Amino acid sequence: MSNTEQVERWADIARAVFPAGAQVTYPAAGESVWLRVRWKVGTDPKRPNKPAKGVNIYFTREFCKAYESQEATRQSAWDEKVKDLLTSRYAAFDPDHNAPHGAPMPAESWFVTPTMVKN
């Protein structure tokens, strides 16, 4: 599996975890990978288009190298663990914020490391 296919696989996992319509973008893959997730929070009647607090998901270089060295069935198992990890983090995540209109949106950084998915 190419590096691009891996990144697209993880972006698809993120799309399954975050609200419908969430934008998942990423730069060209290097030694590490990161996803940028943004969506509308939908909780402020005065600002119906207010964006949620962002999430940046970083797959560390160590994770990417370890993932690449796995056979396809192990990669699929790791993908499931990544999905479980993101689902758990999202369940505890409060996307609301008080940043004024026009100010930079706050964002959280989440990291995915090999120790988080190994058996």
XYZ file of C-alpha atoms in Angstrom:
119
model
C 0.000 0.000 0.000
C 1.402 3.397 -0.938
C 1.821 6.219 1.531
C -0.981 8.135 -0.222
C -3.327 5.161 0.134
C -2.495 4.947 3.848
C -3.286 8.632 4.362
C -6.556 8.314 2.440
C -7.456 5.275 4.557
C -6.887 7.257 7.775
C -8.815 10.235 6.378
C -11.743 7.884 5.656
C -11.552 6.613 9.242
C -11.660 10.210 10.520
C -14.661 10.991 8.280
C -16.485 8.030 9.843
C -15.813 9.338 13.363
C -16.506 13.061 13.007
C -19.870 14.694 12.157
C -21.291 14.333 8.666
C -19.911 17.050 6.438
C -16.676 17.444 8.400
C -13.811 18.486 6.149
C -10.764 16.249 6.491
C -7.745 17.659 4.691
C -4.081 16.768 4.732
C -0.856 17.951 3.150
C 1.276 15.703 0.987
C 2.514 12.811 3.092
C 6.051 12.923 4.387
C 7.646 10.787 7.068
C 4.774 11.627 9.373
C 1.172 12.356 8.491
C -1.369 14.780 9.838
C -5.060 15.346 9.210
C -6.899 18.618 9.707
C -10.574 18.171 10.687
C -13.041 21.087 10.622
C -16.853 21.324 10.740
C -19.650 23.660 11.834
C -20.474 23.369 15.525
C -24.188 24.174 15.094
C -24.753 25.168 18.735
C -24.823 28.968 18.502
C -28.114 30.369 17.123
C -26.466 33.790 16.679
C -23.694 32.206 14.579
C -25.194 29.295 12.617
C -22.017 28.925 10.526
C -19.668 29.034 13.506
C -16.877 26.504 13.022
C -16.208 23.941 15.713
C -12.929 23.910 17.562
C -10.610 22.151 15.146
C -8.810 18.865 15.558
C -5.379 18.129 14.116
C -4.548 14.427 14.137
C -0.862 13.601 13.943
C 0.313 10.124 12.974
C 3.885 10.149 14.235
C 6.822 9.120 12.073
C 7.262 6.085 14.342
C 3.628 5.087 13.807
C 3.904 5.449 10.017
C 7.105 3.387 9.831
C 5.689 0.653 12.083
C 2.425 0.619 10.105
C 4.271 0.270 6.799
C 6.206 -2.724 8.136
C 3.007 -4.626 8.990
C 1.297 -7.130 6.722
C -2.140 -6.171 5.373
C -4.136 -7.998 8.062
C -2.157 -6.287 10.844
C -2.608 -2.920 9.123
C -6.369 -3.520 9.133
C -6.223 -4.341 12.854
C -4.282 -1.132 13.470
C -6.867 0.798 11.421
C -9.608 -0.516 13.725
C -7.608 0.556 16.766
C -7.074 4.004 15.239
C -10.836 4.261 14.701
C -11.474 3.203 18.310
C -8.908 5.735 19.543
C -10.421 8.603 17.521
C -13.956 7.607 18.517
C -12.975 7.646 22.191
C -11.198 11.016 21.893
C -14.123 12.513 19.966
C -16.642 11.290 22.571
C -14.766 13.307 25.229
C -14.204 16.317 22.939
C -16.089 19.597 23.379
C -16.110 21.300 19.959
C -17.607 24.545 21.276
C -15.473 27.607 21.970
C -15.788 31.329 22.657
C -13.424 32.651 19.998
C -14.926 35.779 18.458
C -15.933 35.881 14.806
C -12.856 36.459 12.655
C -10.388 35.270 15.286
C -8.258 32.210 14.629
C -10.151 29.058 15.526
C -8.783 27.132 18.457
C -7.703 23.576 17.706
C -6.637 20.507 19.630
C -3.787 18.249 18.621
C -4.236 14.499 18.896
C -1.310 12.150 18.388
C -1.345 8.543 17.169
C 1.735 6.541 18.181
C 2.591 2.855 17.790
C 2.184 2.182 21.513
C -1.448 3.310 21.278
C -2.355 0.507 18.855
C -0.005 -2.381 19.600
C -1.429 -5.460 21.314
